[in-house]
Amino acid sequence: MHRTLATELSHTMSRKAVPRVTQEDILAACRRRCAVCFGLNRDTRIKLGQVAHLDRDPGNSSHENLVFLCLEHHDQFDSRTSQSKGLTAGEIRRFQEELVSAIEHAWKQPVSFASADLESQDAVSGRWIRGDDFDSAEFEVERGSDSRVRIRAFALHGKTWNTGPTTGDLDFEGELVDERVTFVDKLSHGHRYSLVIHFMGNRVVAEENGAFGYFGAGAHFGGEYHRPR
């Protein structure tokens, strides 16, 4: 039997939102990498996605029941035909454990300060990171046509706090001009956020204004970045 519109609205309104602290814990643990993308293809790119409930019960927001999935895999998992796609809760939970373990290992490795001539010919594309055990951020850069680039970014602040870290994220496209990409967001209430990313061979320098109030408290993207080893 199909649900009526009123029933659908009632069901949607009755859902409990995942507590912000819990959601940020999940995002911080996976660094916005999709568990299924990683588990099936070892795809470690940052993705647009959502926090999913493994038992499909929106009222159960325990850490063990939550996982970050890209939009495509979240739709597949929530669909009625998910069993035919092989996306079971147990399988995704295992993918999530493998992903978090791999991230924890990778983040313990020292940052490499390799010289520019050791970098690939494309001195822009790829992953750039900065930070320490308390505050960190990363860019993932993809070249498009001509001088267009797409940048996905994720920041963490307060990783050692008992309440969990605060987060910031960006996903935008821009023109690469004089080895710089600029992002500006003017919000309706008058707040203005800007980020200028300058690619300088073996490092990236990001200059930022207006991060306070734009991201979670303390989360920011300003600073100097290097490629991970």
Short mmCIF file of C-alpha atoms in Angstrom, two decimals, residues 7-194:
data_model
loop_
_atom_site.label_atom_id
_atom_site.label_comp_id
_atom_site.label_asym_id
_atom_site.label_seq_id
_atom_site.Cartn_x
_atom_site.Cartn_y
_atom_site.Cartn_z
CA THR A 7 1.73 9.97 6.18
CA GLU A 8 5.03 10.76 4.49
CA LEU A 9 5.12 14.23 6.05
CA SER A 10 4.28 12.80 9.47
CA HIS A 11 7.03 10.19 9.13
CA THR A 12 9.57 12.83 8.06
CA MET A 13 8.65 15.22 10.88
CA SER A 14 8.90 12.41 13.47
CA ARG A 15 12.51 11.63 12.59
CA LYS A 16 15.02 12.65 15.20
CA ALA A 17 18.02 14.55 13.97
CA VAL A 18 21.39 13.02 14.73
CA PRO A 19 22.96 15.07 17.57
CA ARG A 20 25.53 17.47 16.16
CA VAL A 21 28.36 16.17 18.36
CA THR A 22 27.66 12.59 17.27
CA GLN A 23 27.48 13.57 13.60
CA GLU A 24 30.77 15.45 13.82
CA ASP A 25 32.41 12.42 15.47
CA ILE A 26 31.34 10.25 12.51
CA LEU A 27 32.54 12.81 9.95
CA ALA A 28 35.84 13.32 11.75
CA ALA A 29 36.56 9.59 11.95
CA CYS A 30 36.13 9.01 8.21
CA ARG A 31 37.27 12.46 7.00
CA ARG A 32 34.21 12.47 4.70
CA ARG A 33 35.31 9.35 2.86
CA CYS A 34 32.46 7.03 1.89
CA ALA A 35 32.72 3.61 3.59
CA VAL A 36 31.30 1.77 0.56
CA CYS A 37 33.52 3.60 -1.96
CA PHE A 38 36.51 2.63 0.15
CA GLY A 39 35.37 -0.93 0.85
CA LEU A 40 34.61 -1.80 -2.78
CA ASN A 41 37.16 0.24 -4.74
CA ARG A 42 39.65 1.68 -2.22
CA ASP A 43 38.36 5.09 -3.32
CA THR A 44 39.72 7.58 -0.76
CA ARG A 45 38.42 10.79 -2.32
CA ILE A 46 36.38 13.24 -0.26
CA LYS A 47 32.69 12.90 -1.16
CA LEU A 48 29.44 14.80 -0.79
CA GLY A 49 27.25 12.56 1.32
CA GLN A 50 25.14 11.95 4.40
CA VAL A 51 25.30 10.14 7.72
CA ALA A 52 23.24 6.95 7.33
CA HIS A 53 21.56 4.71 9.92
CA LEU A 54 22.68 1.12 9.39
CA ASP A 55 19.52 -0.37 10.88
CA ARG A 56 17.41 2.19 8.95
CA ASP A 57 15.95 3.41 12.25
CA PRO A 58 16.31 7.21 12.38
CA GLY A 59 15.70 7.07 16.11
CA ASN A 60 18.84 5.04 16.75
CA SER A 61 21.74 7.50 16.66
CA SER A 62 24.33 5.42 18.50
CA HIS A 63 27.84 5.65 17.08
CA GLU A 64 27.76 1.96 16.13
CA ASN A 65 24.66 2.54 14.00
CA LEU A 66 25.95 5.51 11.99
CA VAL A 67 28.19 5.65 8.93
CA PHE A 68 29.07 8.30 6.33
CA LEU A 69 28.05 7.36 2.77
CA CYS A 70 28.27 9.27 -0.49
CA LEU A 71 24.90 10.31 -1.96
CA GLU A 72 24.85 7.48 -4.50
CA HIS A 73 25.58 4.71 -2.01
CA HIS A 74 23.25 6.20 0.59
CA ASP A 75 20.42 6.07 -1.96
CA GLN A 76 21.31 2.49 -2.84
CA PHE A 77 21.40 1.42 0.78
CA ASP A 78 18.06 3.04 1.56
CA SER A 79 16.34 1.66 -1.54
CA ARG A 80 14.03 -1.34 -1.41
CA THR A 81 16.34 -3.20 -3.80
CA SER A 82 19.44 -2.70 -1.66
CA GLN A 83 19.74 -6.43 -0.96
CA SER A 84 20.17 -7.13 -4.68
CA LYS A 85 23.01 -4.58 -4.72
CA GLY A 86 24.74 -6.40 -1.87
CA LEU A 87 24.76 -3.39 0.48
CA THR A 88 24.03 -5.05 3.82
CA ALA A 89 24.43 -3.35 7.18
CA GLY A 90 27.08 -5.83 8.30
CA GLU A 91 29.12 -5.33 5.16
CA ILE A 92 29.05 -1.54 5.41
CA ARG A 93 29.97 -1.68 9.11
CA ARG A 94 33.05 -3.73 8.21
CA PHE A 95 33.96 -1.27 5.42
CA GLN A 96 33.66 1.56 7.94
CA GLU A 97 36.00 -0.18 10.39
CA GLU A 98 38.58 -0.77 7.63
CA LEU A 99 38.33 2.84 6.47
CA VAL A 100 38.77 4.34 9.94
CA SER A 101 41.72 2.03 10.61
CA ALA A 102 43.38 3.07 7.33
CA ILE A 103 42.85 6.76 8.06
CA GLU A 104 44.27 6.48 11.57
CA HIS A 105 47.37 4.77 10.14
CA ALA A 106 47.80 7.34 7.35
CA TRP A 107 47.46 10.33 9.69
CA LYS A 108 50.24 9.02 11.93
CA GLN A 109 52.76 9.14 9.10
CA PRO A 110 55.18 12.10 8.98
CA VAL A 111 54.55 14.82 6.43
CA SER A 112 56.97 14.73 3.51
CA PHE A 113 58.66 17.97 2.45
CA ALA A 114 59.76 16.67 -0.94
CA SER A 115 61.36 19.11 -3.36
CA ALA A 116 59.33 20.47 -6.26
CA ASP A 117 61.20 18.41 -8.87
CA LEU A 118 59.95 15.22 -7.21
CA GLU A 119 56.33 16.21 -7.65
CA SER A 120 54.28 15.12 -10.61
CA GLN A 121 54.11 17.39 -13.64
CA ASP A 122 50.73 18.62 -12.42
CA ALA A 123 51.70 20.72 -9.42
CA VAL A 124 48.07 21.46 -8.58
CA SER A 125 46.01 18.26 -8.65
CA GLY A 126 45.91 15.83 -5.77
CA ARG A 127 45.73 15.97 -2.00
CA TRP A 128 47.23 18.64 0.25
CA ILE A 129 47.24 18.50 4.06
CA ARG A 130 48.24 20.57 7.08
CA GLY A 131 47.85 20.35 10.83
CA ASP A 132 48.56 18.28 13.92
CA ASP A 133 46.77 16.12 16.48
CA PHE A 134 44.51 19.04 17.48
CA ASP A 135 43.84 21.05 14.33
CA SER A 136 44.03 19.89 10.70
CA ALA A 137 42.66 20.47 7.21
CA GLU A 138 43.06 19.10 3.71
CA PHE A 139 42.31 19.98 0.10
CA GLU A 140 41.61 17.57 -2.72
CA VAL A 141 42.13 19.28 -6.07
CA GLU A 142 40.93 18.07 -9.48
CA ARG A 143 41.75 19.78 -12.76
CA GLY A 144 38.86 20.29 -15.13
CA SER A 145 38.80 21.72 -18.62
CA ASP A 146 41.08 24.66 -19.41
CA SER A 147 41.96 26.48 -16.18
CA ARG A 148 39.02 25.24 -14.08
CA VAL A 149 39.70 23.27 -10.91
CA ARG A 150 37.40 21.65 -8.39
CA ILE A 151 38.36 21.75 -4.73
CA ARG A 152 36.90 19.65 -1.94
CA ALA A 153 38.09 20.66 1.52
CA PHE A 154 37.60 19.36 5.05
CA ALA A 155 38.84 20.84 8.35
CA LEU A 156 38.87 19.62 11.95
CA HIS A 157 39.44 21.62 15.12
CA GLY A 158 39.65 20.29 18.68
CA LYS A 159 40.34 16.65 17.84
CA THR A 160 41.33 15.90 21.43
CA TRP A 161 38.22 17.44 23.02
CA ASN A 162 36.00 15.07 24.98
CA THR A 163 32.98 16.46 23.15
CA GLY A 164 34.55 15.78 19.76
CA PRO A 165 35.98 18.15 17.14
CA THR A 166 34.20 20.87 15.19
CA THR A 167 34.28 20.68 11.40
CA GLY A 168 34.30 22.78 8.26
CA ASP A 169 33.88 21.72 4.65
CA LEU A 170 33.86 23.29 1.18
CA ASP A 171 33.17 21.99 -2.32
CA PHE A 172 33.58 24.50 -5.15
CA GLU A 173 34.97 25.14 -8.62
CA GLY A 174 37.10 28.11 -9.62
CA GLU A 175 39.49 29.53 -12.18
CA LEU A 176 43.20 28.95 -11.69
CA VAL A 177 44.74 32.36 -12.33
CA ASP A 178 48.44 32.97 -11.67
CA GLU A 179 48.48 29.70 -9.70
CA ARG A 180 45.72 30.98 -7.42
CA VAL A 181 42.10 29.94 -6.91
CA THR A 182 39.67 32.22 -5.08
CA PHE A 183 36.40 31.33 -3.36
CA VAL A 184 34.03 34.01 -2.00
CA ASP A 185 30.65 33.47 -0.34
CA LYS A 186 28.46 36.45 0.57
CA LEU A 187 25.66 35.33 2.89
CA SER A 188 22.27 37.00 3.22
CA HIS A 189 22.93 38.27 6.76
CA GLY A 190 25.97 40.23 5.62
CA HIS A 191 28.67 37.73 6.53
CA ARG A 192 31.40 37.35 3.90
CA TYR A 193 33.78 34.42 3.70
CA SER A 194 36.77 34.30 1.36
#
